[in-house]
PDB file of C-alpha atoms in Angstrom:
ATOM      1  CA  MET A 874       2.736  60.360 -12.988  1.00 71.00           C
ATOM      2  CA  ASN A 875       4.355  57.455 -14.753  1.00 83.00           C
ATOM      3  CA  LEU A 876       7.104  55.325 -13.225  1.00 88.00           C
ATOM      4  CA  THR A 877       9.889  57.405 -14.804  1.00 88.00           C
ATOM      5  CA  ASN A 878       8.580  60.650 -13.325  1.00 86.00           C
ATOM      6  CA  TRP A 879       8.150  59.003  -9.927  1.00 90.00           C
ATOM      7  CA  GLY A 880      11.812  58.071 -10.165  1.00 92.00           C
ATOM      8  CA  ARG A 881      12.753  61.668 -10.968  1.00 91.00           C
ATOM      9  CA  PHE A 882      10.567  62.846  -8.090  1.00 91.00           C
ATOM     10  CA  GLY A 883      12.264  60.555  -5.574  1.00 93.00           C
ATOM     11  CA  LEU A 884      15.756  61.286  -6.888  1.00 95.00           C
ATOM     12  CA  LEU A 885      15.182  65.046  -6.694  1.00 94.00           C
ATOM     13  CA  ALA A 886      13.968  64.776  -3.094  1.00 93.00           C
ATOM     14  CA  ALA A 887      16.994  62.627  -2.219  1.00 95.00           C
ATOM     15  CA  LEU A 888      19.478  65.010  -3.859  1.00 96.00           C
ATOM     16  CA  TRP A 889      18.047  68.042  -2.085  1.00 94.00           C
ATOM     17  CA  GLY A 890      17.629  66.170   1.197  1.00 94.00           C
ATOM     18  CA  CYS A 891      21.241  64.936   1.109  1.00 96.00           C
ATOM     19  CA  SER A 892      22.599  68.382   0.247  1.00 96.00           C
ATOM     20  CA  PHE A 893      22.621  69.399   3.920  1.00 96.00           C
ATOM     21  CA  ALA A 894      24.869  66.462   4.789  1.00 96.00           C
ATOM     22  CA  PHE A 895      27.191  67.410   1.908  1.00 97.00           C
ATOM     23  CA  ILE A 896      27.323  70.981   3.244  1.00 97.00           C
ATOM     24  CA  LYS A 897      28.230  69.674   6.685  1.00 96.00           C
ATOM     25  CA  MET A 898      31.074  67.556   5.295  1.00 97.00           C
ATOM     26  CA  SER A 899      32.360  70.330   3.019  1.00 97.00           C
ATOM     27  CA  LEU A 900      32.659  72.703   5.980  1.00 97.00           C
ATOM     28  CA  GLU A 901      35.508  70.568   7.309  1.00 96.00           C
ATOM     29  CA  ALA A 902      37.788  72.320   4.800  1.00 96.00           C
ATOM     30  CA  PHE A 903      35.907  75.250   3.268  1.00 97.00           C
ATOM     31  CA  ALA A 904      34.599  78.487   4.751  1.00 96.00           C
ATOM     32  CA  PRO A 905      30.917  79.252   4.011  1.00 97.00           C
ATOM     33  CA  LEU A 906      31.576  81.695   1.146  1.00 97.00           C
ATOM     34  CA  GLN A 907      34.183  79.368  -0.350  1.00 97.00           C
ATOM     35  CA  LEU A 908      31.713  76.498  -0.160  1.00 97.00           C
ATOM     36  CA  ALA A 909      28.977  78.560  -1.829  1.00 98.00           C
ATOM     37  CA  SER A 910      31.396  79.657  -4.585  1.00 97.00           C
ATOM     38  CA  GLY A 911      32.582  76.127  -5.325  1.00 97.00           C
ATOM     39  CA  ARG A 912      29.062  74.743  -5.302  1.00 97.00           C
ATOM     40  CA  LEU A 913      27.847  77.394  -7.715  1.00 98.00           C
ATOM     41  CA  ILE A 914      30.795  77.036 -10.096  1.00 98.00           C
ATOM     42  CA  VAL A 915      30.341  73.259 -10.387  1.00 97.00           C
ATOM     43  CA  GLY A 916      26.541  73.521 -10.603  1.00 97.00           C
ATOM     44  CA  ALA A 917      26.701  76.217 -13.274  1.00 97.00           C
ATOM     45  CA  LEU A 918      29.115  74.150 -15.386  1.00 97.00           C
ATOM     46  CA  VAL A 919      26.748  71.161 -15.232  1.00 97.00           C
ATOM     47  CA  VAL A 920      23.689  73.204 -16.232  1.00 96.00           C
ATOM     48  CA  PHE A 921      25.594  74.977 -19.022  1.00 97.00           C
ATOM     49  CA  ALA A 922      26.617  71.559 -20.377  1.00 96.00           C
ATOM     50  CA  ILE A 923      22.979  70.395 -20.355  1.00 94.00           C
ATOM     51  CA  LEU A 924      21.968  73.668 -22.016  1.00 95.00           C
ATOM     52  CA  ALA A 925      24.503  73.060 -24.791  1.00 95.00           C
ATOM     53  CA  LEU A 926      23.289  69.494 -25.330  1.00 95.00           C
ATOM     54  CA  LYS A 927      19.718  70.733 -25.678  1.00 92.00           C
ATOM     55  CA  ARG A 928      20.917  73.582 -27.940  1.00 94.00           C
ATOM     56  CA  LEU A 929      19.138  76.217 -25.902  1.00 93.00           C
ATOM     57  CA  SER A 930      20.340  79.799 -25.689  1.00 94.00           C
ATOM     58  CA  LEU A 931      20.730  82.100 -22.708  1.00 94.00           C
ATOM     59  CA  PRO A 932      18.145  84.835 -22.045  1.00 94.00           C
ATOM     60  CA  SER A 933      18.532  88.196 -23.746  1.00 90.00           C
ATOM     61  CA  ARG A 934      20.514  90.964 -22.088  1.00 88.00           C
ATOM     62  CA  LYS A 935      17.466  93.048 -21.182  1.00 90.00           C
ATOM     63  CA  ILE A 936      16.510  90.803 -18.253  1.00 94.00           C
ATOM     64  CA  TRP A 937      19.998  90.014 -16.946  1.00 96.00           C
ATOM     65  CA  GLY A 938      19.569  92.683 -14.277  1.00 96.00           C
ATOM     66  CA  HIS A 939      16.543  90.819 -12.934  1.00 96.00           C
ATOM     67  CA  ILE A 940      18.433  87.521 -13.208  1.00 96.00           C
ATOM     68  CA  ALA A 941      21.288  88.979 -11.146  1.00 97.00           C
ATOM     69  CA  VAL A 942      18.859  90.058  -8.405  1.00 97.00           C
ATOM     70  CA  ALA A 943      17.200  86.632  -8.454  1.00 95.00           C
ATOM     71  CA  SER A 944      20.584  84.933  -8.207  1.00 96.00           C
ATOM     72  CA  VAL A 945      21.503  86.965  -5.128  1.00 97.00           C
ATOM     73  CA  PHE A 946      18.321  86.002  -3.253  1.00 96.00           C
ATOM     74  CA  GLY A 947      17.955  82.549  -4.773  1.00 94.00           C
ATOM     75  CA  ASN A 948      21.563  81.318  -4.599  1.00 96.00           C
ATOM     76  CA  VAL A 949      24.216  83.621  -3.127  1.00 97.00           C
ATOM     77  CA  ILE A 950      22.450  84.469   0.151  1.00 97.00           C
ATOM     78  CA  PRO A 951      20.761  81.106   0.919  1.00 96.00           C
ATOM     79  CA  PHE A 952      23.781  78.968  -0.045  1.00 97.00           C
ATOM     80  CA  THR A 953      25.983  81.103   2.210  1.00 97.00           C
ATOM     81  CA  LEU A 954      23.493  81.273   5.083  1.00 97.00           C
ATOM     82  CA  PHE A 955      22.900  77.524   5.095  1.00 97.00           C
ATOM     83  CA  ALA A 956      26.676  76.989   5.242  1.00 97.00           C
ATOM     84  CA  ILE A 957      26.963  79.491   8.107  1.00 96.00           C
ATOM     85  CA  GLY A 958      23.977  77.927   9.852  1.00 95.00           C
ATOM     86  CA  GLU A 959      25.367  74.422   9.661  1.00 94.00           C
ATOM     87  CA  GLN A 960      28.514  75.564  11.420  1.00 93.00           C
ATOM     88  CA  HIS A 961      26.344  75.919  14.530  1.00 90.00           C
ATOM     89  CA  THR A 962      23.474  73.489  14.022  1.00 90.00           C
ATOM     90  CA  THR A 963      22.832  70.065  12.530  1.00 90.00           C
ATOM     91  CA  ALA A 964      22.171  69.149   8.911  1.00 92.00           C
ATOM     92  CA  THR A 965      18.960  67.525  10.138  1.00 91.00           C
ATOM     93  CA  THR A 966      17.625  70.801  11.529  1.00 90.00           C
ATOM     94  CA  ALA A 967      18.682  72.771   8.445  1.00 92.00           C
ATOM     95  CA  GLY A 968      16.812  70.388   6.143  1.00 92.00           C
ATOM     96  CA  VAL A 969      13.631  70.545   8.190  1.00 91.00           C
ATOM     97  CA  ILE A 970      13.775  74.344   8.279  1.00 91.00           C
ATOM     98  CA  GLN A 971      14.051  74.479   4.487  1.00 90.00           C
ATOM     99  CA  GLY A 972      10.819  72.496   4.376  1.00 88.00           C
ATOM    100  CA  ALA A 973       9.095  75.696   5.485  1.00 87.00           C
ATOM    101  CA  THR A 974      10.233  77.586   2.360  1.00 89.00           C
ATOM    102  CA  PRO A 975       6.924  77.144   0.462  1.00 86.00           C
ATOM    103  CA  LEU A 976       5.001  78.506   3.442  1.00 86.00           C
ATOM    104  CA  ILE A 977       7.264  81.546   3.700  1.00 88.00           C
ATOM    105  CA  THR A 978       6.882  81.988  -0.065  1.00 87.00           C
ATOM    106  CA  MET A 979       3.099  82.130   0.329  1.00 86.00           C
ATOM    107  CA  GLY A 980       3.457  84.860   2.927  1.00 86.00           C
ATOM    108  CA  VAL A 981       5.838  86.920   0.802  1.00 88.00           C
ATOM    109  CA  ALA A 982       3.647  86.427  -2.286  1.00 87.00           C
ATOM    110  CA  ALA A 983       0.569  87.618  -0.381  1.00 83.00           C
ATOM    111  CA  LEU A 984       2.399  90.842   0.469  1.00 86.00           C
ATOM    112  CA  ALA A 985       4.071  91.436  -2.901  1.00 85.00           C
ATOM    113  CA  LEU A 986       1.627  90.098  -5.499  1.00 82.00           C
ATOM    114  CA  SER A 987      -1.852  91.535  -5.867  1.00 78.00           C
ATOM    115  CA  GLU A 988      -3.198  88.340  -7.430  1.00 78.00           C
ATOM    116  CA  GLU A 989      -2.160  86.276  -4.399  1.00 77.00           C
ATOM    117  CA  LYS A 990      -5.047  87.124  -2.082  1.00 77.00           C
ATOM    118  CA  PRO A 991      -4.629  85.729   1.451  1.00 76.00           C
ATOM    119  CA  THR A 992      -7.465  83.281   2.156  1.00 84.00           C
ATOM    120  CA  SER A 993      -8.482  81.952   5.557  1.00 87.00           C
ATOM    121  CA  ARG A 994      -7.006  78.543   4.625  1.00 87.00           C
ATOM    122  CA  LYS A 995      -3.638  80.085   3.750  1.00 85.00           C
ATOM    123  CA  VAL A 996      -3.602  82.235   6.881  1.00 86.00           C
ATOM    124  CA  VAL A 997      -4.269  79.223   9.112  1.00 89.00           C
ATOM    125  CA  GLY A 998      -1.619  77.231   7.247  1.00 86.00           C
ATOM    126  CA  LEU A 999       0.957  80.024   7.569  1.00 85.00           C
ATOM    127  CA  PHE A1000       0.241  80.419  11.274  1.00 89.00           C
ATOM    128  CA  GLY A1001       0.524  76.668  11.828  1.00 89.00           C
ATOM    129  CA  GLY A1002       3.756  76.536   9.843  1.00 87.00           C
ATOM    130  CA  PHE A1003       5.189  79.379  11.914  1.00 86.00           C
ATOM    131  CA  LEU A1004       4.400  77.477  15.118  1.00 90.00           C
ATOM    132  CA  GLY A1005       5.996  74.352  13.633  1.00 88.00           C
ATOM    133  CA  LEU A1006       9.112  76.326  12.754  1.00 87.00           C
ATOM    134  CA  ILE A1007       9.354  77.575  16.354  1.00 86.00           C
ATOM    135  CA  VAL A1008       9.131  73.970  17.555  1.00 87.00           C
ATOM    136  CA  VAL A1009      11.926  72.940  15.159  1.00 87.00           C
ATOM    137  CA  VAL A1010      14.202  75.784  16.283  1.00 79.00           C
ATOM    138  CA  GLY A1011      13.440  75.068  19.939  1.00 76.00           C
ATOM    139  CA  PRO A1012      14.301  78.441  21.526  1.00 71.00           C
ATOM    140  CA  TRP A1013      13.885  76.848  24.989  1.00 70.00           C
ATOM    141  CA  ASN A1014      17.028  74.761  24.435  1.00 67.00           C
ATOM    142  CA  THR A1015      20.043  75.784  26.506  1.00 55.00           C
ATOM    143  CA  ASP A1016      22.702  75.079  23.883  1.00 56.00           C
ATOM    144  CA  GLY A1017      23.791  78.723  23.737  1.00 44.00           C
ATOM    145  CA  PHE A1018      23.404  81.552  21.209  1.00 43.00           C
ATOM    146  CA  GLY A1019      25.584  79.802  18.673  1.00 50.00           C
ATOM    147  CA  THR A1020      23.092  77.001  18.033  1.00 73.00           C
ATOM    148  CA  LEU A1021      20.132  79.371  17.981  1.00 81.00           C
ATOM    149  CA  GLY A1022      22.050  81.719  15.700  1.00 86.00           C
ATOM    150  CA  GLY A1023      22.780  78.855  13.322  1.00 89.00           C
ATOM    151  CA  GLN A1024      19.130  77.886  13.178  1.00 89.00           C
ATOM    152  CA  LEU A1025      18.095  81.487  12.556  1.00 91.00           C
ATOM    153  CA  ALA A1026      20.632  81.650   9.725  1.00 94.00           C
ATOM    154  CA  CYS A1027      18.836  78.671   8.136  1.00 94.00           C
ATOM    155  CA  VAL A1028      15.499  80.455   8.593  1.00 93.00           C
ATOM    156  CA  GLY A1029      17.017  83.479   6.847  1.00 96.00           C
ATOM    157  CA  ALA A1030      18.130  81.228   3.977  1.00 96.00           C
ATOM    158  CA  ALA A1031      14.598  79.866   3.589  1.00 93.00           C
ATOM    159  CA  ALA A1032      13.211  83.409   3.610  1.00 94.00           C
ATOM    160  CA  SER A1033      15.731  84.429   0.941  1.00 95.00           C
ATOM    161  CA  TYR A1034      14.558  81.547  -1.249  1.00 93.00           C
ATOM    162  CA  ALA A1035      10.991  82.787  -0.801  1.00 92.00           C
ATOM    163  CA  VAL A1036      11.894  86.324  -1.915  1.00 94.00           C
ATOM    164  CA  SER A1037      13.658  84.878  -4.960  1.00 93.00           C
ATOM    165  CA  PHE A1038      10.678  82.761  -6.007  1.00 91.00           C
ATOM    166  CA  VAL A1039       8.320  85.739  -5.837  1.00 92.00           C
ATOM    167  CA  TYR A1040      10.802  87.993  -7.652  1.00 93.00           C
ATOM    168  CA  VAL A1041      11.261  85.472 -10.479  1.00 91.00           C
ATOM    169  CA  ARG A1042       7.514  85.073 -10.819  1.00 89.00           C
ATOM    170  CA  ARG A1043       6.930  88.809 -11.027  1.00 91.00           C
ATOM    171  CA  PHE A1044       9.828  90.022 -13.166  1.00 93.00           C
ATOM    172  CA  ILE A1045      11.160  87.015 -15.102  1.00 92.00           C
ATOM    173  CA  GLY A1046       8.185  84.666 -15.439  1.00 89.00           C
ATOM    174  CA  PRO A1047       6.191  86.975 -17.772  1.00 91.00           C
ATOM    175  CA  HIS A1048       8.951  86.643 -20.411  1.00 91.00           C
ATOM    176  CA  LYS A1049       8.037  82.927 -20.876  1.00 90.00           C
ATOM    177  CA  LEU A1050      11.651  81.809 -21.169  1.00 90.00           C
ATOM    178  CA  PRO A1051      12.791  78.170 -21.016  1.00 91.00           C
ATOM    179  CA  ALA A1052      13.315  77.312 -17.351  1.00 89.00           C
ATOM    180  CA  LEU A1053      16.673  75.686 -18.046  1.00 92.00           C
ATOM    181  CA  SER A1054      17.954  78.861 -19.744  1.00 94.00           C
ATOM    182  CA  VAL A1055      16.953  80.973 -16.751  1.00 93.00           C
ATOM    183  CA  THR A1056      18.524  78.434 -14.377  1.00 93.00           C
ATOM    184  CA  ALA A1057      21.835  78.472 -16.282  1.00 95.00           C
ATOM    185  CA  ALA A1058      21.922  82.271 -16.323  1.00 96.00           C
ATOM    186  CA  GLN A1059      20.999  82.476 -12.646  1.00 95.00           C
ATOM    187  CA  LEU A1060      23.624  79.957 -11.503  1.00 96.00           C
ATOM    188  CA  GLY A1061      26.276  81.566 -13.707  1.00 97.00           C
ATOM    189  CA  SER A1062      25.483  85.020 -12.385  1.00 97.00           C
ATOM    190  CA  ALA A1063      25.465  83.751  -8.794  1.00 97.00           C
ATOM    191  CA  ALA A1064      28.832  82.042  -9.300  1.00 97.00           C
ATOM    192  CA  VAL A1065      30.459  85.252 -10.552  1.00 97.00           C
ATOM    193  CA  ILE A1066      28.986  87.344  -7.726  1.00 98.00           C
ATOM    194  CA  THR A1067      29.977  84.854  -5.024  1.00 98.00           C
ATOM    195  CA  VAL A1068      33.529  84.475  -6.314  1.00 97.00           C
ATOM    196  CA  VAL A1069      33.996  88.267  -6.282  1.00 97.00           C
ATOM    197  CA  VAL A1070      32.520  88.591  -2.780  1.00 97.00           C
ATOM    198  CA  THR A1071      34.661  85.704  -1.494  1.00 97.00           C
ATOM    199  CA  THR A1072      37.820  87.200  -2.983  1.00 97.00           C
ATOM    200  CA  PHE A1073      37.377  90.557  -1.261  1.00 96.00           C
ATOM    201  CA  MET A1074      35.744  89.438   2.011  1.00 94.00           C
ATOM    202  CA  THR A1075      37.307  86.181   3.179  1.00 91.00           C
ATOM    203  CA  GLY A1076      39.886  85.210   0.585  1.00 95.00           C
ATOM    204  CA  TRP A1077      40.652  81.667  -0.496  1.00 95.00           C
ATOM    205  CA  THR A1078      42.764  80.393   2.399  1.00 95.00           C
ATOM    206  CA  LEU A1079      41.076  77.213   3.600  1.00 93.00           C
ATOM    207  CA  HIS A1080      40.224  76.946   7.274  1.00 86.00           C
ATOM    208  CA  GLY A1081      40.742  73.166   7.326  1.00 89.00           C
ATOM    209  CA  ASP A1082      42.664  70.357   5.666  1.00 91.00           C
ATOM    210  CA  LEU A1083      41.653  69.695   2.054  1.00 93.00           C
ATOM    211  CA  THR A1084      41.143  65.946   2.270  1.00 95.00           C
ATOM    212  CA  ALA A1085      39.149  63.728  -0.080  1.00 96.00           C
ATOM    213  CA  LYS A1086      35.995  63.829   2.069  1.00 96.00           C
ATOM    214  CA  PRO A1087      35.198  67.594   1.961  1.00 97.00           C
ATOM    215  CA  LEU A1088      36.397  67.901  -1.631  1.00 97.00           C
ATOM    216  CA  LEU A1089      34.184  65.061  -2.888  1.00 97.00           C
ATOM    217  CA  ALA A1090      31.293  66.387  -0.812  1.00 97.00           C
ATOM    218  CA  LEU A1091      31.637  69.803  -2.474  1.00 97.00           C
ATOM    219  CA  LEU A1092      31.816  68.291  -5.956  1.00 97.00           C
ATOM    220  CA  VAL A1093      28.728  66.142  -5.383  1.00 97.00           C
ATOM    221  CA  LEU A1094      26.914  69.092  -3.792  1.00 97.00           C
ATOM    222  CA  GLY A1095      27.600  71.245  -6.850  1.00 97.00           C
ATOM    223  CA  ALA A1096      27.164  68.671  -9.615  1.00 97.00           C
ATOM    224  CA  ALA A1097      24.297  66.584  -8.246  1.00 96.00           C
ATOM    225  CA  SER A1098      22.407  68.550  -5.576  1.00 96.00           C
ATOM    226  CA  THR A1099      22.654  71.819  -7.531  1.00 95.00           C
ATOM    227  CA  GLY A1100      23.196  71.219 -11.269  1.00 94.00           C
ATOM    228  CA  ILE A1101      21.475  67.875 -11.891  1.00 95.00           C
ATOM    229  CA  ALA A1102      18.757  68.641  -9.343  1.00 94.00           C
ATOM    230  CA  PHE A1103      17.703  71.794 -11.192  1.00 87.00           C
ATOM    231  CA  ALA A1104      17.629  69.875 -14.474  1.00 89.00           C
ATOM    232  CA  LEU A1105      15.457  67.179 -12.857  1.00 91.00           C
ATOM    233  CA  LEU A1106      13.119  69.830 -11.481  1.00 89.00           C
ATOM    234  CA  ASN A1107      12.688  71.450 -14.896  1.00 85.00           C
ATOM    235  CA  ARG A1108      11.948  68.085 -16.525  1.00 85.00           C
ATOM    236  CA  LEU A1109       9.495  67.161 -13.768  1.00 87.00           C
ATOM    237  CA  ILE A1110       7.658  70.476 -14.128  1.00 83.00           C
ATOM    238  CA  ALA A1111       7.407  69.951 -17.900  1.00 78.00           C
ATOM    239  CA  ASP A1112       6.129  66.365 -17.608  1.00 84.00           C
ATOM    240  CA  ALA A1113       4.006  66.398 -14.453  1.00 81.00           C
ATOM    241  CA  GLY A1114       3.240  70.077 -13.897  1.00 76.00           C
ATOM    242  CA  PRO A1115       4.428  72.588 -11.279  1.00 73.00           C
ATOM    243  CA  THR A1116       1.889  71.544  -8.641  1.00 70.00           C
ATOM    244  CA  THR A1117       3.005  67.935  -8.648  1.00 76.00           C
ATOM    245  CA  ALA A1118       6.666  68.935  -8.774  1.00 80.00           C
ATOM    246  CA  SER A1119       6.234  71.201  -5.754  1.00 77.00           C
ATOM    247  CA  GLY A1120       5.267  68.136  -3.725  1.00 82.00           C
ATOM    248  CA  VAL A1121       8.965  67.293  -3.485  1.00 87.00           C
ATOM    249  CA  ASN A1122       9.102  69.749  -0.575  1.00 83.00           C
ATOM    250  CA  TYR A1123       7.275  67.164   1.542  1.00 86.00           C
ATOM    251  CA  LEU A1124      10.074  64.599   1.125  1.00 89.00           C
ATOM    252  CA  VAL A1125      13.173  66.799   1.422  1.00 90.00           C
ATOM    253  CA  PRO A1126      12.960  67.048   5.260  1.00 92.00           C
ATOM    254  CA  VAL A1127      12.459  63.280   5.479  1.00 91.00           C
ATOM    255  CA  PHE A1128      15.688  62.612   3.570  1.00 93.00           C
ATOM    256  CA  SER A1129      17.607  65.285   5.494  1.00 93.00           C
ATOM    257  CA  VAL A1130      16.599  63.756   8.832  1.00 92.00           C
ATOM    258  CA  ALA A1131      17.389  60.200   7.718  1.00 92.00           C
ATOM    259  CA  VAL A1132      20.788  61.101   6.257  1.00 94.00           C
ATOM    260  CA  GLY A1133      21.742  63.344   9.180  1.00 92.00           C
ATOM    261  CA  VAL A1134      20.969  60.679  11.765  1.00 91.00           C
ATOM    262  CA  LEU A1135      22.195  57.585   9.895  1.00 92.00           C
ATOM    263  CA  ALA A1136      25.188  58.935   7.941  1.00 91.00           C
ATOM    264  CA  LEU A1137      26.433  61.747  10.174  1.00 92.00           C
ATOM    265  CA  GLY A1138      25.362  60.317  13.536  1.00 91.00           C
ATOM    266  CA  GLU A1139      23.603  63.543  14.498  1.00 88.00           C
ATOM    267  CA  PRO A1140      21.391  63.520  17.598  1.00 84.00           C
ATOM    268  CA  LEU A1141      17.654  63.789  17.038  1.00 83.00           C
ATOM    269  CA  THR A1142      15.598  65.514  19.695  1.00 83.00           C
ATOM    270  CA  TRP A1143      11.815  65.261  19.781  1.00 86.00           C
ATOM    271  CA  ASN A1144      11.176  68.837  18.626  1.00 86.00           C
ATOM    272  CA  VAL A1145      12.764  68.409  15.165  1.00 87.00           C
ATOM    273  CA  PRO A1146      10.499  65.620  13.794  1.00 89.00           C
ATOM    274  CA  VAL A1147       7.420  66.954  15.627  1.00 91.00           C
ATOM    275  CA  GLY A1148       7.959  70.480  14.341  1.00 89.00           C
ATOM    276  CA  GLY A1149       8.699  69.102  10.880  1.00 90.00           C
ATOM    277  CA  ILE A1150       5.397  67.218  10.834  1.00 92.00           C
ATOM    278  CA  VAL A1151       3.557  70.389  11.872  1.00 91.00           C
ATOM    279  CA  VAL A1152       5.270  72.373   9.087  1.00 89.00           C
ATOM    280  CA  ILE A1153       4.434  69.718   6.457  1.00 90.00           C
ATOM    281  CA  ALA A1154       0.810  69.501   7.619  1.00 90.00           C
ATOM    282  CA  ALA A1155       0.496  73.305   7.562  1.00 88.00           C
ATOM    283  CA  LEU A1156       1.969  73.373   4.057  1.00 86.00           C
ATOM    284  CA  ALA A1157      -0.526  70.751   2.888  1.00 87.00           C
ATOM    285  CA  LEU A1158      -3.381  72.785   4.379  1.00 88.00           C
ATOM    286  CA  ALA A1159      -2.183  76.088   2.884  1.00 83.00           C
ATOM    287  CA  GLU A1160      -1.792  74.522  -0.582  1.00 81.00           C
ATOM    288  CA  GLY A1161      -5.265  72.998  -0.403  1.00 82.00           C
ATOM    289  CA  ARG A1162      -3.984  69.427  -0.627  1.00 77.00           C
ATOM    290  CA  ILE A1163      -5.846  68.264   2.497  1.00 76.00           C
ATOM    291  CA  SER A1164      -9.220  69.576   1.306  1.00 65.00           C
ATOM    292  CA  ALA A1165      -8.625  68.103  -2.144  1.00 61.00           C
ATOM    293  CA  LEU A1166      -7.807  64.719  -0.612  1.00 59.00           C
ATOM    294  CA  SER A1167     -10.905  64.752   1.603  1.00 58.00           C
ATOM    295  CA  LYS A1168     -13.123  65.620  -1.349  1.00 61.00           C
ATOM    296  CA  ARG A1169     -11.590  62.804  -3.349  1.00 58.00           C
ATOM    297  CA  ARG A1170     -12.449  60.334  -0.594  1.00 58.00           C
ATOM    298  CA  GLU A1171     -16.042  61.484  -0.165  1.00 56.00           C
ATOM    299  CA  PRO A1172     -18.576  59.078  -1.704  1.00 57.00           C
ATOM    300  CA  ALA A1173     -20.586  60.424  -4.568  1.00 49.00           C
ATOM    301  CA  PRO A1174     -23.997  61.717  -3.460  1.00 52.00           C
ATOM    302  CA  PRO A1175     -26.898  59.412  -4.328  1.00 53.00           C
ATOM    303  CA  VAL A1176     -28.901  60.331  -7.393  1.00 47.00           C
ATOM    304  CA  PRO A1177     -32.403  61.330  -6.306  1.00 47.00           C
ATOM    305  CA  ALA A1178     -35.218  59.285  -7.704  1.00 45.00           C
ATOM    306  CA  VAL A1179     -37.138  61.062 -10.456  1.00 43.00           C
ATOM    307  CA  PRO A1180     -40.819  60.237 -10.816  1.00 45.00           C
ATOM    308  CA  PRO A1181     -41.764  58.937 -14.233  1.00 44.00           C
ATOM    309  CA  VAL A1182     -43.000  61.513 -16.691  1.00 40.00           C
ATOM    310  CA  PRO A1183     -46.084  60.690 -18.682  1.00 41.00           C
ATOM    311  CA  ALA A1184     -45.205  59.772 -22.219  1.00 40.00           C
ATOM    312  CA  ALA A1185     -45.879  62.450 -24.804  1.00 38.00           C
ATOM    313  CA  PRO A1186     -47.333  61.679 -28.191  1.00 41.00           C
ATOM    314  CA  ALA A1187     -44.703  60.399 -30.557  1.00 41.00           C
ATOM    315  CA  ALA A1188     -43.228  63.062 -32.852  1.00 40.00           C
ATOM    316  CA  PRO A1189     -42.216  62.476 -36.441  1.00 43.00           C
ATOM    317  CA  ALA A1190     -38.685  61.068 -36.742  1.00 43.00           C
ATOM    318  CA  ALA A1191     -36.013  63.697 -37.472  1.00 42.00           C
ATOM    319  CA  PRO A1192     -33.268  63.062 -39.996  1.00 41.00           C
ATOM    320  CA  ALA A1193     -30.108  61.525 -38.506  1.00 40.00           C
ATOM    321  CA  ARG A1194     -27.341  64.023 -37.574  1.00 38.00           C
ATOM    322  CA  VAL A1195     -23.661  63.275 -37.928  1.00 35.00           C
ATOM    323  CA  PRO A1196     -22.004  63.731 -34.495  1.00 37.00           C
ATOM    324  CA  GLU A1197     -19.352  66.456 -34.241  1.00 36.00           C
ATOM    325  CA  LYS A1198     -15.789  65.402 -33.644  1.00 38.00           C
ATOM    326  CA  ALA A1199     -14.718  66.008 -30.043  1.00 39.00           C
ATOM    327  CA  CYS A1200     -11.655  68.150 -29.393  1.00 43.00           C
ATOM    328  CA  PRO A1201      -8.712  66.061 -28.199  1.00 53.00           C
TER     329      PRO A1201
END
């Protein structure tokens, strides 16, 4: 990657890593469904504005049913569950748990997609990631059901993301639509669904004082960590490829831990960073990054010596041939 793409890579990791702190601050005034609604409305407006600047159109009506399903699993459920989870656990823990999303996605893909055959490397990686997730959650802690329930809500959010990724790949990906168009449609659909659900389930009465802190946190969460972040991801995928872009998952937990401890003053017990390291290592193993790195570091095998071949009688010179032009 060039320097510009490295900048996008780091900024995307920071925006997603900081989103858990923004959720925590927004909860001072907003209920979980209200927070999810506001985040989606602001994020959708940002992406629609980018879509208009690029003069791209929305997907055709025939796949809007699939987009609605993807928005439920990819936005409505996880945004709400992370907000619920952070009412009972720390932003640090929530960010580390989301780091397991790619591993959960591999497991769901192996069950739902015939082309995703489970290999021994993936199975070992998934098992290791599951153990790391248990370490992060720390069920031996005596903080009460509330904390454990909050952590399990974050695990449910990560699992919902995984279902969404597999669903998009199976039912929307084959249409070869611009990623930004799908993102705009998905965020718009999710915003409408969440607003309707919020109106009939919890209403819009705030459960805290609407001060500048939670309001600004919600606006930044929607505009930057949702809208701009998705635009950065799409650009990074186009420039550097999906494999490189997926590496951002390794940095998101790092930013979430740093911001949670330094900005929010959250306590950090040993199991969160240790479990996070196990999850990241298991993800690297399951994706084949460790084996690829080890092969890259291996020295090239020596070229065996070839005994000289006796010279054959000289043949008549052939006419010169114009070399063919290589494909770029």
